[in-house]
Amino acid sequence: MRASLRTGLGLALLVGVVGATAGGAAMLLGVERPVPAVAPVKPVAKAASVPVAAPAPVATPIAVSTPAPEAMVVRRVLDIEGPFTHGRWVWDEDGAPSKGPLVITIDLDAQTLSVFRNGYEIGAAVVLYGADWKPTPLGALKITEKDADHVSNLYGAPMPYMLRLTNDGISIHGSDVQEGAATHGCIGVPTAFARKLFGAAKLGDRVIITNGKRLGMGGAITA
């Protein structure tokens, strides 16, 4: 059985936003003005009318929406024995596909990170996250950079096996995961686990961070 920290898996809800635009045409109004009196003139021949080509039809732009990422169904959850407490982690790829899309879910309420490949959980760890004054952002993110020997340019602290998530420095990286500790917004995992995750993850892989959203067997990861 899993301890209270591991009561479920994090899932962020996918929210699709579709925008639409509408155009309008301005209408020019003619104004009648008085005509001054002039001397009579001889009538002149009426000029022949010149046909004017009709304006070519303008194509109406079509709004195109980006399809949401394909849902991944949870097919396996690792069976973790004993209390799942700070510093603990597991990694088990036996029976899981060797290839396929990888998704990382993090639930701050459960303090748990899970790694899924093709719907099979292959890794899990208890995490550290941001302090109240520097909270970890929620939402669906992507890995944009990998650096095994990264050092923070803001705090000068080592961030081994760093997986960058945002442009302002939020990442997943190796940490000394102890109860009561917190980060400047990053997700801290045991360094040995971070090494495993670094080797499995690729640029562009999805990372879903929630706070109290849980997912069980057969549930769909759609964010």
Tab-separated table of C-alpha atoms in Angstrom:
chain	number	residue	atom	x	y	z
A	1	MET	CA	0.000	0.000	0.000
A	2	ARG	CA	1.089	3.554	-0.600
A	3	ALA	CA	1.370	6.062	2.199
A	4	SER	CA	-0.692	9.215	2.420
A	5	LEU	CA	1.797	11.167	0.343
A	6	ARG	CA	1.078	8.845	-2.538
A	7	THR	CA	-2.708	8.856	-2.596
A	8	GLY	CA	-2.899	9.331	-6.310
A	9	LEU	CA	-1.244	10.681	-9.360
A	10	GLY	CA	-1.247	14.250	-10.536
A	11	LEU	CA	-3.189	15.300	-13.531
A	12	ALA	CA	-3.744	18.608	-14.979
A	13	LEU	CA	-6.973	19.209	-16.833
A	14	LEU	CA	-6.570	20.039	-20.387
A	15	VAL	CA	-8.350	23.290	-21.307
A	16	GLY	CA	-8.728	23.975	-25.061
A	17	VAL	CA	-9.211	27.663	-26.090
A	18	VAL	CA	-10.469	28.415	-29.632
A	19	GLY	CA	-10.403	32.024	-30.836
A	20	ALA	CA	-12.585	33.539	-33.594
A	21	THR	CA	-12.305	36.890	-35.365
A	22	ALA	CA	-14.917	38.965	-37.204
A	23	GLY	CA	-14.343	41.766	-39.677
A	24	GLY	CA	-16.508	44.780	-40.416
A	25	ALA	CA	-16.780	47.143	-43.433
A	26	ALA	CA	-17.032	50.971	-43.169
A	27	MET	CA	-19.735	52.678	-45.340
A	28	LEU	CA	-18.951	56.079	-46.976
A	29	LEU	CA	-21.960	58.463	-47.084
A	30	GLY	CA	-22.209	61.078	-49.898
A	31	VAL	CA	-23.014	64.750	-49.021
A	32	GLU	CA	-25.122	67.090	-51.301
A	33	ARG	CA	-23.628	70.594	-51.808
A	34	PRO	CA	-25.167	73.741	-53.592
A	35	VAL	CA	-23.996	74.287	-57.214
A	36	PRO	CA	-23.041	77.932	-58.205
A	37	ALA	CA	-24.812	79.557	-61.239
A	38	VAL	CA	-22.798	79.508	-64.507
A	39	ALA	CA	-23.305	80.804	-68.073
A	40	PRO	CA	-25.136	78.461	-70.415
A	41	VAL	CA	-22.871	76.302	-72.528
A	42	LYS	CA	-23.403	74.288	-75.635
A	43	PRO	CA	-24.347	70.723	-75.007
A	44	VAL	CA	-21.560	68.265	-75.585
A	45	ALA	CA	-21.742	64.713	-76.711
A	46	LYS	CA	-22.207	62.254	-73.962
A	47	ALA	CA	-19.083	60.294	-73.313
A	48	ALA	CA	-19.314	56.637	-73.985
A	49	SER	CA	-19.488	54.597	-70.842
A	50	VAL	CA	-16.508	52.403	-70.110
A	51	PRO	CA	-17.270	49.027	-68.584
A	52	VAL	CA	-15.642	48.482	-65.228
A	53	ALA	CA	-14.565	45.021	-64.233
A	54	ALA	CA	-16.244	43.650	-61.123
A	55	PRO	CA	-13.885	43.253	-58.161
A	56	ALA	CA	-12.487	39.782	-57.717
A	57	PRO	CA	-14.011	37.885	-54.805
A	58	VAL	CA	-11.879	37.861	-51.659
A	59	ALA	CA	-11.429	34.556	-49.915
A	60	THR	CA	-12.733	34.457	-46.358
A	61	PRO	CA	-10.013	33.379	-43.897
A	62	ILE	CA	-10.743	30.110	-42.134
A	63	ALA	CA	-9.973	29.814	-38.431
A	64	VAL	CA	-7.703	26.854	-37.723
A	65	SER	CA	-7.448	25.398	-34.226
A	66	THR	CA	-4.478	23.384	-32.979
A	67	PRO	CA	-5.565	19.879	-31.991
A	68	ALA	CA	-5.025	18.892	-28.366
A	69	PRO	CA	-2.362	16.288	-27.640
A	70	GLU	CA	-3.623	12.730	-27.874
A	71	ALA	CA	-4.803	11.351	-24.552
A	72	MET	CA	-2.632	8.779	-22.807
A	73	VAL	CA	-4.486	6.165	-20.769
A	74	VAL	CA	-2.925	4.911	-17.533
A	75	ARG	CA	-2.257	1.204	-18.081
A	76	ARG	CA	-0.019	0.470	-15.103
A	77	VAL	CA	0.727	1.987	-11.704
A	78	LEU	CA	3.816	0.862	-9.809
A	79	ASP	CA	3.190	-1.127	-6.636
A	80	ILE	CA	5.246	0.636	-3.965
A	81	GLU	CA	5.624	-1.139	-0.644
A	82	GLY	CA	5.977	0.667	2.653
A	83	PRO	CA	5.692	4.394	3.392
A	84	PHE	CA	6.477	6.614	0.410
A	85	THR	CA	8.308	9.347	2.303
A	86	HIS	CA	10.822	12.113	1.566
A	87	GLY	CA	13.912	10.763	-0.151
A	88	ARG	CA	12.199	7.620	-1.487
A	89	TRP	CA	11.898	6.861	-5.166
A	90	VAL	CA	11.354	3.865	-7.451
A	91	TRP	CA	12.226	3.138	-11.080
A	92	ASP	CA	11.018	-0.030	-12.782
A	93	GLU	CA	10.783	-0.388	-16.557
A	94	ASP	CA	10.174	-4.157	-16.513
A	95	GLY	CA	7.039	-4.975	-18.480
A	96	ALA	CA	6.745	-1.428	-19.870
A	97	PRO	CA	7.242	-0.499	-23.538
A	98	SER	CA	10.810	0.495	-24.375
A	99	LYS	CA	9.518	3.248	-26.663
A	100	GLY	CA	6.558	5.595	-26.735
A	101	PRO	CA	5.512	9.058	-25.544
A	102	LEU	CA	6.707	10.023	-22.089
A	103	VAL	CA	4.600	12.165	-19.741
A	104	ILE	CA	5.612	13.410	-16.296
A	105	THR	CA	2.839	14.200	-13.806
A	106	ILE	CA	3.436	16.098	-10.565
A	107	ASP	CA	0.835	16.630	-7.863
A	108	LEU	CA	1.953	19.151	-5.250
A	109	ASP	CA	-0.716	18.081	-2.764
A	110	ALA	CA	0.508	14.471	-2.867
A	111	GLN	CA	4.151	15.645	-3.169
A	112	THR	CA	4.624	12.979	-5.821
A	113	LEU	CA	6.108	12.891	-9.309
A	114	SER	CA	5.231	10.033	-11.668
A	115	VAL	CA	6.781	9.122	-15.012
A	116	PHE	CA	4.623	7.384	-17.635
A	117	ARG	CA	5.798	5.836	-20.881
A	118	ASN	CA	2.959	4.925	-23.192
A	119	GLY	CA	0.652	4.862	-20.158
A	120	TYR	CA	2.889	2.632	-18.001
A	121	GLU	CA	4.269	4.185	-14.830
A	122	ILE	CA	8.021	3.516	-14.860
A	123	GLY	CA	9.155	5.856	-12.087
A	124	ALA	CA	7.903	7.748	-9.045
A	125	ALA	CA	9.448	9.940	-6.366
A	126	VAL	CA	8.540	12.159	-3.442
A	127	VAL	CA	9.377	15.757	-4.379
A	128	LEU	CA	10.137	19.183	-3.012
A	129	TYR	CA	8.313	22.178	-4.495
A	130	GLY	CA	8.174	25.962	-4.206
A	131	ALA	CA	7.765	27.839	-0.951
A	132	ASP	CA	4.656	29.978	-0.411
A	133	TRP	CA	6.549	33.117	-1.431
A	134	LYS	CA	7.971	31.419	-4.552
A	135	PRO	CA	5.306	28.907	-5.621
A	136	THR	CA	5.670	26.248	-8.272
A	137	PRO	CA	3.501	27.099	-11.311
A	138	LEU	CA	0.607	24.818	-12.211
A	139	GLY	CA	-0.306	23.736	-15.712
A	140	ALA	CA	0.852	21.768	-18.732
A	141	LEU	CA	4.472	22.527	-19.584
A	142	LYS	CA	7.162	21.053	-21.812
A	143	ILE	CA	10.841	20.282	-21.337
A	144	THR	CA	12.757	22.988	-23.219
A	145	GLU	CA	16.344	22.329	-22.107
A	146	LYS	CA	18.460	19.552	-20.585
A	147	ASP	CA	21.718	20.108	-18.690
A	148	ALA	CA	23.291	17.377	-16.563
A	149	ASP	CA	25.729	19.781	-14.841
A	150	HIS	CA	23.624	22.921	-14.553
A	151	VAL	CA	24.353	25.615	-11.963
A	152	SER	CA	21.674	28.224	-11.204
A	153	ASN	CA	22.629	31.650	-12.545
A	154	LEU	CA	20.234	33.213	-10.009
A	155	TYR	CA	21.291	31.444	-6.819
A	156	GLY	CA	24.632	29.859	-7.716
A	157	ALA	CA	23.364	26.474	-6.555
A	158	PRO	CA	24.050	23.205	-8.392
A	159	MET	CA	20.991	21.787	-10.186
A	160	PRO	CA	22.156	18.364	-11.422
A	161	TYR	CA	20.266	16.672	-14.244
A	162	MET	CA	18.210	19.793	-14.880
A	163	LEU	CA	15.097	19.643	-17.081
A	164	ARG	CA	13.977	23.228	-17.774
A	165	LEU	CA	10.239	23.955	-17.872
A	166	THR	CA	9.959	27.768	-18.028
A	167	ASN	CA	12.035	30.715	-19.214
A	168	ASP	CA	12.235	32.157	-15.693
A	169	GLY	CA	14.163	29.222	-14.256
A	170	ILE	CA	11.571	26.659	-13.135
A	171	SER	CA	12.877	23.136	-13.686
A	172	ILE	CA	13.045	19.583	-12.383
A	173	HIS	CA	16.467	18.763	-10.920
A	174	GLY	CA	18.318	16.685	-8.373
A	175	SER	CA	18.001	17.837	-4.757
A	176	ASP	CA	18.495	16.732	-1.174
A	177	VAL	CA	14.841	15.868	-0.567
A	178	GLN	CA	14.125	16.266	3.139
A	179	GLU	CA	10.877	16.831	5.005
A	180	GLY	CA	10.216	20.513	5.668
A	181	ALA	CA	12.468	21.768	2.864
A	182	ALA	CA	11.236	23.829	-0.092
A	183	THR	CA	12.560	25.305	-3.337
A	184	HIS	CA	12.443	28.609	-5.213
A	185	GLY	CA	9.685	27.150	-7.405
A	186	CYS	CA	11.536	24.195	-8.926
A	187	ILE	CA	10.642	20.538	-8.486
A	188	GLY	CA	13.368	18.834	-6.477
A	189	VAL	CA	13.807	15.058	-6.713
A	190	PRO	CA	16.469	12.718	-5.279
A	191	THR	CA	19.599	13.055	-7.427
A	192	ALA	CA	19.777	9.344	-8.273
A	193	PHE	CA	16.175	9.520	-9.508
A	194	ALA	CA	16.939	12.734	-11.421
A	195	ARG	CA	19.695	10.866	-13.281
A	196	LYS	CA	17.229	8.169	-14.363
A	197	LEU	CA	14.642	10.738	-15.424
A	198	PHE	CA	17.240	12.772	-17.317
A	199	GLY	CA	18.180	9.702	-19.339
A	200	ALA	CA	14.572	8.867	-20.228
A	201	ALA	CA	13.164	12.341	-20.951
A	202	LYS	CA	13.499	14.223	-24.234
A	203	LEU	CA	13.052	17.844	-25.259
A	204	GLY	CA	9.358	18.504	-25.825
A	205	ASP	CA	8.116	15.858	-23.385
A	206	ARG	CA	5.061	17.001	-21.421
A	207	VAL	CA	5.119	17.842	-17.718
A	208	ILE	CA	1.738	18.305	-16.012
A	209	ILE	CA	1.728	20.025	-12.603
A	210	THR	CA	-1.442	20.028	-10.481
A	211	ASN	CA	-2.419	20.565	-6.872
A	212	GLY	CA	-4.881	17.907	-5.730
A	213	LYS	CA	-5.875	16.369	-9.081
A	214	ARG	CA	-5.594	12.581	-8.931
A	215	LEU	CA	-5.621	9.884	-11.592
A	216	GLY	CA	-6.068	6.123	-11.335
A	217	MET	CA	-5.941	3.085	-13.591
A	218	GLY	CA	-7.798	3.624	-16.851
A	219	GLY	CA	-7.809	7.399	-16.445
A	220	ALA	CA	-6.754	9.552	-19.390
A	221	ILE	CA	-3.864	12.011	-19.276
A	222	THR	CA	-5.041	14.675	-21.729
A	223	ALA	CA	-3.122	17.854	-20.887
